Amino acid sequence: MKAKVLVVGCTGQTGRIIVEKLLANNQVDIRYCSRRQEQVDEWQAEGKEAVLLDLNEPRTFGIALAGIDRLFILTGYTVDMLLQTKTLTDAAVKANVSHIVHWGIFANWDCTEGHFAWHQLVETYIKASGIAWTNLHPNYFMENLINVTPIVDNKFVMFSGKARWGWTSLDDAASVAATVLEEGEKKHNGKSYWLSTEALNGDEAAEILSEELECKITCDIREPEELETLFNSGNTDVEITYAKNAVDIMRQIQDGRMTYMGTIRDDVPYVTGKASTTFREWVRQHKAELLPV
Ligand SMILES: NC(=O)c1ccc[n+]([C@@H]2O[C@H](COP(=O)([O-])OP(=O)(O)OC[C@H]3O[C@@H](n4cnc5c(N)ncnc54)[C@H](OP(=O)(O)O)[C@@H]3O)[C@@H](O)[C@H]2O)c1
């Protein structure tokens, strides 16, 4: 019998790729979930097994989790993630889920930045639940150059000055998640996988982008205070508590408390058996999405 897997966030950029990989490999059964009933209806009309799951409404958890063996937990950029993961983990205990795979962040254990600390708190809670666990620790997504700070007028913005980040391809990180969900707790219980393939600052990334896209791309290097001003302007829909912490990440990377964000720690080949995607390879693969109009 195949294990049944629930991927939280499967309409998002990460979850969507994980589901594609699980479908392609056909080693587990998938139950789709969304907080939007119309999305659930659409999946069901396509013959997929799908349920309503709203992370802010624990009354949706029982039906969503009944009969699930392996649960992938992904949350968004709000302080609600604390309560969401706590209540979902409790529900997983009641539903006899055998393995939780958590999508976290790349941080040292004694990190003091808020959003990263929230991830660490829920990881500790999951470990204490008694359910087998695997924690994934992706660093900066290469896809941020498409979805968060895209190239506009041959420039992209970075708010941490000249500091380096460790970049990871979302496809590689999702491959790790899919492999863990397929192989399950017997192989992956109690493991933390670190996903940071290549260390580059904005100028170094811009140089590779220029070479591969065959046009001059520059990094518009900004300071953390400028990100704070942007958030305070009210022109973004970023939650205020998260926003404060996002600025703090930039400050801590610059002042040395989080320079480890610019380091390489790459477990992709160990889990998937494949080489990680370099930044240059990723740019080649995504030329059409990156090329400035
Ligand atoms: N960006 C980076 O460089 C980076 C690096 C490391 C780690 N991370 C971590 O990655 C995570 C975000 O992943 P992502 O980029 O894949 O997110 P994303 O594309 O924004 O997708 C978020 C998903 O969560 C779902 N969701 C949101 N609120 C929900 C709720 N109340 N109930 C049920 N589902 C809900 C969304 O569903 P809808 O379709 O209904 O909105 C969507 O499917 C964060 O935890 C972040 O810390 C990011």
Coordinates of N, CA, C and O in Angstrom, one line a residue, residues 195-278:
L195 N 20.0 23.4 2.9 CA 19.9 23.6 1.5 C 20.4 25.0 1.1 O 19.7 26.0 1.1
S196 N 21.7 25.1 0.9 CA 22.4 26.3 0.6 C 23.5 26.0 -0.3 O 24.6 25.5 0.1
T197 N 23.3 26.3 -1.6 CA 24.2 25.7 -2.7 C 25.4 26.6 -3.0 O 26.5 26.1 -3.3
E198 N 25.2 27.9 -3.1 CA 26.2 28.8 -3.6 C 26.1 30.2 -3.0 O 25.0 30.7 -2.8
A199 N 27.3 30.7 -2.5 CA 27.3 32.0 -1.8 C 27.6 33.1 -2.8 O 28.7 33.1 -3.4
L200 N 26.7 34.0 -2.9 CA 26.9 35.2 -3.8 C 26.3 36.4 -3.2 O 25.2 36.4 -2.7
N201 N 27.0 37.6 -3.4 CA 26.3 38.8 -3.1 C 25.6 39.4 -4.3 O 25.7 38.7 -5.4
G202 N 25.0 40.5 -4.2 CA 24.2 41.0 -5.3 C 25.1 41.3 -6.6 O 24.7 41.0 -7.7
D203 N 26.3 41.8 -6.3 CA 27.2 42.1 -7.5 C 27.6 40.9 -8.2 O 27.7 40.8 -9.4
E204 N 27.9 39.8 -7.4 CA 28.4 38.6 -8.0 C 27.2 37.9 -8.8 O 27.4 37.3 -9.8
A205 N 26.0 38.0 -8.2 CA 24.9 37.4 -8.9 C 24.6 38.2 -10.2 O 24.4 37.6 -11.3
A206 N 24.8 39.5 -10.1 CA 24.5 40.4 -11.3 C 25.5 40.0 -12.4 O 25.2 40.1 -13.6
E207 N 26.8 39.7 -12.1 CA 27.8 39.4 -13.1 C 27.4 38.1 -13.8 O 27.4 38.1 -15.1
I208 N 26.9 37.1 -13.1 CA 26.5 35.9 -13.8 C 25.3 36.1 -14.6 O 25.2 35.7 -15.8
L209 N 24.3 36.9 -14.1 CA 23.1 37.2 -14.8 C 23.5 37.9 -16.1 O 22.9 37.6 -17.2
S210 N 24.4 38.9 -16.1 CA 24.8 39.7 -17.3 C 25.4 38.7 -18.3 O 25.1 38.8 -19.5
E211 N 26.3 37.8 -17.9 CA 26.9 36.9 -18.8 C 25.9 36.0 -19.5 O 25.9 35.8 -20.7
E212 N 25.0 35.4 -18.7 CA 24.0 34.4 -19.2 C 22.9 35.1 -20.0 O 22.4 34.5 -21.0
L213 N 22.5 36.3 -19.6 CA 21.3 36.9 -20.3 C 21.8 37.8 -21.4 O 21.0 38.4 -22.1
E214 N 23.2 37.9 -21.5 CA 23.8 38.7 -22.6 C 23.3 40.2 -22.6 O 23.1 40.7 -23.7
C215 N 23.2 40.7 -21.4 CA 22.9 42.2 -21.3 C 23.3 42.6 -19.9 O 23.4 41.8 -19.0
K216 N 23.7 43.9 -19.8 CA 24.2 44.3 -18.5 C 23.1 44.4 -17.4 O 22.1 45.1 -17.5
I217 N 23.3 43.6 -16.4 CA 22.4 43.6 -15.2 C 23.1 44.1 -14.0 O 24.3 43.6 -13.8
T218 N 22.6 44.9 -13.2 CA 23.2 45.4 -12.0 C 22.3 45.1 -10.8 O 21.1 45.0 -10.9
C219 N 23.0 45.0 -9.7 CA 22.3 44.9 -8.4 C 22.1 46.3 -7.8 O 23.1 47.0 -7.6
D220 N 20.9 46.7 -7.6 CA 20.6 48.0 -6.9 C 20.7 47.7 -5.4 O 19.8 47.3 -4.8
I221 N 21.9 48.0 -4.9 CA 22.2 47.6 -3.5 C 21.6 48.6 -2.5 O 21.9 49.8 -2.6
R222 N 20.7 48.2 -1.7 CA 20.0 49.0 -0.7 C 20.4 48.6 0.7 O 20.9 47.5 0.9
E223 N 20.1 49.5 1.6 CA 20.4 49.2 3.0 C 19.1 48.8 3.7 O 18.0 49.1 3.3
P224 N 19.3 48.1 4.9 CA 18.1 47.6 5.6 C 17.1 48.7 5.9 O 15.9 48.5 5.9
E225 N 17.6 50.0 6.2 CA 16.7 51.1 6.6 C 15.8 51.4 5.4 O 14.6 51.9 5.6
E226 N 16.2 51.2 4.2 CA 15.4 51.5 3.0 C 14.2 50.5 2.9 O 13.1 50.8 2.5
L227 N 14.5 49.2 3.4 CA 13.4 48.2 3.4 C 12.4 48.6 4.5 O 11.2 48.5 4.3
E228 N 12.9 49.1 5.6 CA 12.0 49.6 6.7 C 11.1 50.7 6.2 O 9.9 50.7 6.5
T229 N 11.7 51.6 5.5 CA 10.9 52.8 5.0 C 9.9 52.3 4.0 O 8.7 52.7 4.1
L230 N 10.2 51.3 3.2 CA 9.2 50.7 2.2 C 8.1 50.1 3.0 O 6.9 50.3 2.7
F231 N 8.4 49.3 4.0 CA 7.3 48.6 4.8 C 6.5 49.7 5.5 O 5.3 49.6 5.6
N232 N 7.1 50.7 6.1 CA 6.4 51.8 6.8 C 5.5 52.6 5.9 O 4.6 53.3 6.3
S233 N 5.8 52.6 4.6 CA 5.1 53.5 3.6 C 3.6 53.0 3.5 O 2.8 53.7 3.0
G234 N 3.4 51.7 3.9 CA 2.0 51.2 3.7 C 1.8 50.7 2.3 O 0.6 50.3 1.9
N235 N 2.8 50.7 1.4 CA 2.6 50.3 0.0 C 2.8 48.8 -0.2 O 2.9 48.4 -1.4
T236 N 3.0 48.1 0.9 CA 3.2 46.6 0.7 C 2.1 46.0 1.5 O 1.5 46.6 2.5
D237 N 1.8 44.7 1.2 CA 0.7 44.0 2.0 C 1.4 43.1 3.0 O 0.8 42.1 3.5
V238 N 2.7 43.4 3.4 CA 3.4 42.5 4.3 C 2.9 42.8 5.7 O 2.8 43.9 6.2
E239 N 2.7 41.7 6.5 CA 2.2 41.8 7.9 C 3.3 42.5 8.7 O 4.5 42.3 8.6
I240 N 2.8 43.4 9.6 CA 3.7 44.4 10.3 C 4.7 43.6 11.2 O 5.9 44.0 11.2
T241 N 4.3 42.6 11.8 CA 5.2 41.9 12.7 C 6.3 41.2 11.9 O 7.5 41.2 12.3
Y242 N 5.9 40.6 10.8 CA 6.9 39.9 9.9 C 7.8 41.0 9.4 O 9.0 40.8 9.3
A243 N 7.3 42.1 8.9 CA 8.1 43.1 8.3 C 9.2 43.6 9.2 O 10.3 43.7 8.7
K244 N 8.9 43.8 10.4 CA 9.9 44.2 11.4 C 11.1 43.2 11.4 O 12.2 43.6 11.5
N245 N 10.7 42.0 11.4 CA 11.7 40.9 11.5 C 12.5 40.8 10.2 O 13.7 40.5 10.2
A246 N 11.8 41.0 9.1 CA 12.5 41.0 7.8 C 13.6 42.0 7.7 O 14.7 41.8 7.2
V247 N 13.4 43.2 8.3 CA 14.4 44.3 8.3 C 15.5 43.8 9.2 O 16.7 44.0 8.9
D248 N 15.2 43.2 10.3 CA 16.2 42.7 11.3 C 17.1 41.7 10.7 O 18.3 41.7 10.9
I249 N 16.6 40.8 9.8 CA 17.4 39.8 9.1 C 18.5 40.6 8.3 O 19.7 40.3 8.4
M250 N 18.1 41.6 7.6 CA 19.1 42.4 6.7 C 20.1 43.0 7.6 O 21.3 43.0 7.3
R251 N 19.7 43.6 8.8 CA 20.6 44.2 9.7 C 21.6 43.2 10.2 O 22.8 43.4 10.3
Q252 N 21.1 42.0 10.7 CA 22.0 41.0 11.3 C 22.9 40.4 10.3 O 24.0 40.0 10.7
I253 N 22.5 40.3 9.0 CA 23.4 39.8 8.0 C 24.6 40.8 7.8 O 25.7 40.4 7.7
Q254 N 24.2 42.1 7.8 CA 25.2 43.1 7.6 C 26.2 43.3 8.8 O 27.4 43.4 8.6
D255 N 25.6 43.2 10.0 CA 26.5 43.5 11.2 C 27.2 42.3 11.7 O 28.0 42.4 12.7
G256 N 27.0 41.1 11.1 CA 27.9 40.0 11.4 C 27.2 38.9 12.2 O 27.7 37.8 12.3
R257 N 26.0 39.2 12.8 CA 25.3 38.2 13.6 C 24.8 37.1 12.8 O 24.6 36.0 13.3
M258 N 24.5 37.4 11.5 CA 23.9 36.3 10.7 C 24.7 36.1 9.4 O 24.2 35.8 8.3
T259 N 26.0 36.3 9.5 CA 26.8 36.2 8.2 C 26.8 34.7 7.7 O 27.1 34.4 6.6
Y260 N 26.4 33.8 8.6 CA 26.3 32.4 8.2 C 25.3 32.2 7.1 O 25.3 31.2 6.4
M261 N 24.4 33.2 6.9 CA 23.5 33.2 5.8 C 24.2 33.1 4.4 O 23.7 32.7 3.4
G262 N 25.4 33.6 4.4 CA 26.2 33.6 3.2 C 27.2 32.4 3.1 O 28.2 32.5 2.5
T263 N 26.8 31.3 3.7 CA 27.7 30.2 3.7 C 27.0 29.0 2.9 O 25.8 29.0 2.8
I264 N 27.8 28.0 2.6 CA 27.3 26.9 1.8 C 27.2 25.7 2.7 O 28.1 25.4 3.5
R265 N 26.0 25.0 2.7 CA 25.8 23.8 3.4 C 24.8 23.0 2.6 O 23.6 23.4 2.6
D266 N 25.2 22.1 1.9 CA 24.4 21.6 0.8 C 24.1 20.1 0.9 O 24.9 19.2 0.5
D267 N 22.9 19.7 1.4 CA 22.6 18.3 1.5 C 21.8 17.8 0.3 O 21.4 16.6 0.3
V268 N 21.6 18.6 -0.7 CA 20.8 18.1 -1.9 C 21.3 16.8 -2.4 O 20.6 15.9 -2.6
P269 N 22.6 16.7 -2.7 CA 23.1 15.5 -3.4 C 23.0 14.3 -2.5 O 22.7 13.2 -2.9
Y270 N 23.1 14.5 -1.1 CA 23.0 13.3 -0.2 C 21.6 12.7 -0.2 O 21.4 11.5 -0.1
V271 N 20.6 13.6 -0.4 CA 19.2 13.1 -0.3 C 18.7 12.7 -1.7 O 18.0 11.6 -1.8
T272 N 19.0 13.4 -2.7 CA 18.4 13.1 -4.0 C 19.3 12.3 -4.9 O 18.9 11.8 -5.9
G273 N 20.6 12.3 -4.6 CA 21.6 11.5 -5.5 C 21.9 12.4 -6.7 O 22.5 11.8 -7.6
K274 N 21.6 13.6 -6.7 CA 21.9 14.4 -7.9 C 22.6 15.7 -7.5 O 22.5 16.2 -6.4
A275 N 23.4 16.2 -8.4 CA 24.2 17.4 -8.1 C 23.2 18.6 -8.0 O 22.2 18.7 -8.7
S276 N 23.6 19.5 -7.1 CA 22.7 20.7 -6.9 C 22.9 21.6 -8.2 O 23.9 21.6 -8.8
T277 N 21.9 22.5 -8.4 CA 21.9 23.4 -9.5 C 22.7 24.7 -9.1 O 22.4 25.3 -8.1
T278 N 23.7 25.0 -9.9 CA 24.4 26.2 -9.6 C 23.6 27.4 -10.0 O 22.6 27.3 -10.8

